[in-house]
XYZ file of C-alpha atoms in Angstrom:
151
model
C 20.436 -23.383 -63.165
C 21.400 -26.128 -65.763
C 22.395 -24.829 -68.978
C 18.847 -26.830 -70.506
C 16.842 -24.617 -67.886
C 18.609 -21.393 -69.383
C 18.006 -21.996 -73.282
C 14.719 -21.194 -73.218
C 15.748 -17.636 -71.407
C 17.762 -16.930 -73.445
C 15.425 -17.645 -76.597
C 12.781 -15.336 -74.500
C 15.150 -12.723 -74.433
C 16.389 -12.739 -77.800
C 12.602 -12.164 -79.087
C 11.379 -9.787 -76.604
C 10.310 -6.813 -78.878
C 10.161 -4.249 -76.061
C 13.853 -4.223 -75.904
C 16.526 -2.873 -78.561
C 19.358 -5.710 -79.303
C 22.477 -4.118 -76.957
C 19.756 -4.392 -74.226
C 19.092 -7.637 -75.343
C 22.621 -8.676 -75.642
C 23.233 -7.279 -72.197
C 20.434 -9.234 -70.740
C 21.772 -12.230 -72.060
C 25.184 -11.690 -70.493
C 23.125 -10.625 -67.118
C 21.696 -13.990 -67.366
C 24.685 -16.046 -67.957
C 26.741 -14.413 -65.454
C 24.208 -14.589 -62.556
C 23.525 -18.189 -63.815
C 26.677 -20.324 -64.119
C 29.015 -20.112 -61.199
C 32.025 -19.942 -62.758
C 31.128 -17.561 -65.418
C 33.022 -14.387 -63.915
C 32.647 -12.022 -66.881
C 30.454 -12.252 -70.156
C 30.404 -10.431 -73.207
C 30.349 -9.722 -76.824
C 33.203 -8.438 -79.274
C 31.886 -7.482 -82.255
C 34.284 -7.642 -85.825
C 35.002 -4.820 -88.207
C 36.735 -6.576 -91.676
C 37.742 -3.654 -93.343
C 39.583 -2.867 -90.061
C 40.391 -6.293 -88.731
C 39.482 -5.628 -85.364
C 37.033 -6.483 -82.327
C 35.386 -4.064 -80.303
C 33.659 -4.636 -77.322
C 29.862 -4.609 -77.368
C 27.587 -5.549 -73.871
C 29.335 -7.488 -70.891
C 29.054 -8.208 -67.778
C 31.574 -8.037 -64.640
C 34.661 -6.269 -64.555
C 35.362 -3.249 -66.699
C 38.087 -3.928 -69.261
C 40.841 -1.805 -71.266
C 40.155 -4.348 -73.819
C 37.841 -2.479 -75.899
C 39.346 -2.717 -79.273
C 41.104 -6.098 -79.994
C 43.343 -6.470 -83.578
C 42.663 -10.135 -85.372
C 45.122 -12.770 -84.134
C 45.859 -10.721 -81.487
C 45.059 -12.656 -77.296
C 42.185 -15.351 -77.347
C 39.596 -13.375 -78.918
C 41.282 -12.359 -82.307
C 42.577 -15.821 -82.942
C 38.764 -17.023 -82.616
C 38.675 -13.857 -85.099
C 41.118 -15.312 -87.646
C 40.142 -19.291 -86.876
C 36.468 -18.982 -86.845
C 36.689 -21.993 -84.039
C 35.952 -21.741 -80.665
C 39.056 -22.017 -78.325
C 38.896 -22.790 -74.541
C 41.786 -21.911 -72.459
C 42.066 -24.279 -69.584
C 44.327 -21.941 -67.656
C 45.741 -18.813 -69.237
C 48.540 -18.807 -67.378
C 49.874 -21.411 -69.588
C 48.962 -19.502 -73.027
C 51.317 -17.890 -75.017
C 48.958 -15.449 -76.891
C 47.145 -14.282 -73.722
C 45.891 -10.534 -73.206
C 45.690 -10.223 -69.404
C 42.635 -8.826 -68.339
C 43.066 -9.251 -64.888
C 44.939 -11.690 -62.083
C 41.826 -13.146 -60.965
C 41.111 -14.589 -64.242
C 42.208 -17.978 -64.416
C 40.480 -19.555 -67.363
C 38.499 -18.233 -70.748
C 36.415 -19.867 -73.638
C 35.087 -17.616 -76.651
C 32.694 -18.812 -79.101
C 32.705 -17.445 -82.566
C 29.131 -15.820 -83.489
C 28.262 -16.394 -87.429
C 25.505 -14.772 -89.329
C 24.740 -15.868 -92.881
C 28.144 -17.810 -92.689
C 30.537 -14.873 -91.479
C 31.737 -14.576 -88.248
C 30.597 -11.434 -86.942
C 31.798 -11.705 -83.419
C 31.996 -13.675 -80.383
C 30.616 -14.137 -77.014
C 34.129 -13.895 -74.201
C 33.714 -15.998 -70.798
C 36.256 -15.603 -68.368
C 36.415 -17.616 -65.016
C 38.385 -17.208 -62.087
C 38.456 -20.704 -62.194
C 41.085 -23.278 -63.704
C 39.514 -25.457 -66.111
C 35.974 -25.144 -65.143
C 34.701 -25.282 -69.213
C 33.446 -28.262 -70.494
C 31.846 -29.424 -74.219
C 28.832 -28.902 -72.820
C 29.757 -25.233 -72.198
C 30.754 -24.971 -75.727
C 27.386 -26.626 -77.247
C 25.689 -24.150 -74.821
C 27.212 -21.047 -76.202
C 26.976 -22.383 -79.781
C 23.458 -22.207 -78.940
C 23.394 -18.822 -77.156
C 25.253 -17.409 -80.196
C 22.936 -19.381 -82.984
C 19.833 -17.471 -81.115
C 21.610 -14.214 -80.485
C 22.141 -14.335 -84.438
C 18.764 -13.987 -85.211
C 19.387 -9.850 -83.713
C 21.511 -9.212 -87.302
């Protein structure tokens, strides 16, 4: 499914009122992950300021030890501290990498901003090398503008 044939999915989900927003957010990662080949494991990490951490909200795919992540810290708290979005063509070849596991090969997060502040991020992580594209990044940007309407 092309990522124009998923937008309006994920718009459906994000206004479904018979669902509470983790199920929503879940769905949403469901979606993605059955979708898009090479999207291995989906989910959200969700910031606490006064703490200057992540913690791991709804994903999909294989469970993780990475449930609390400290700002700056691996891909995810960069994108904390940068507020940009930050593909990783292999992580292999990154320095500030938290391993998740040796079949992942590649990862792109996408800061989430509501009002202005960035109050998470969606995580993709392929066991692909360089499968993400700018067109995967102005697809999440758009999963994450309609997932923002949930705060």
């Amino acid at each position: 499914m092309t990522f124009q044939e998923l937008q309006p999915k994920i718009s459906t989900i994000v206004a479904d009122t018979t669902i509470v927003r983790d199920e929503k957010l879940l769905a949403v990662c469901q979606l993605l992950s059955s979708n898009v080949e090479y999207y291995n494991w989906v989910g959200f990490y969700f910031a606490n300021h006064e703490t200057k951490t992540l913690h791991l909200g709804p994903y999909v795919g294989a469970e993780t030890d990475h449930t609390v992540i400290p700002f700056g810290k691996g891909i995810c708290g960069q994108v904390a501290e940068s507020n940009a979005n930050f593909v990783v063509p292999d992580v292999n070849a990154q320095d500030n990498y938290i391993a998740c596991s040796f079949t992942v090969k590649s990862e792109i997060v996408v800061p989430l901003f509501v009002d202005g502040k960035n109050i998470g991020q969606i995580d993709i992580d392929s066991h692909v090398i360089d499968p993400f594209t700018e067109a995967d990044e102005r697809f999440l940007e758009f999963v994450n503008q309609e997932v923002a309407k949930l705060f």
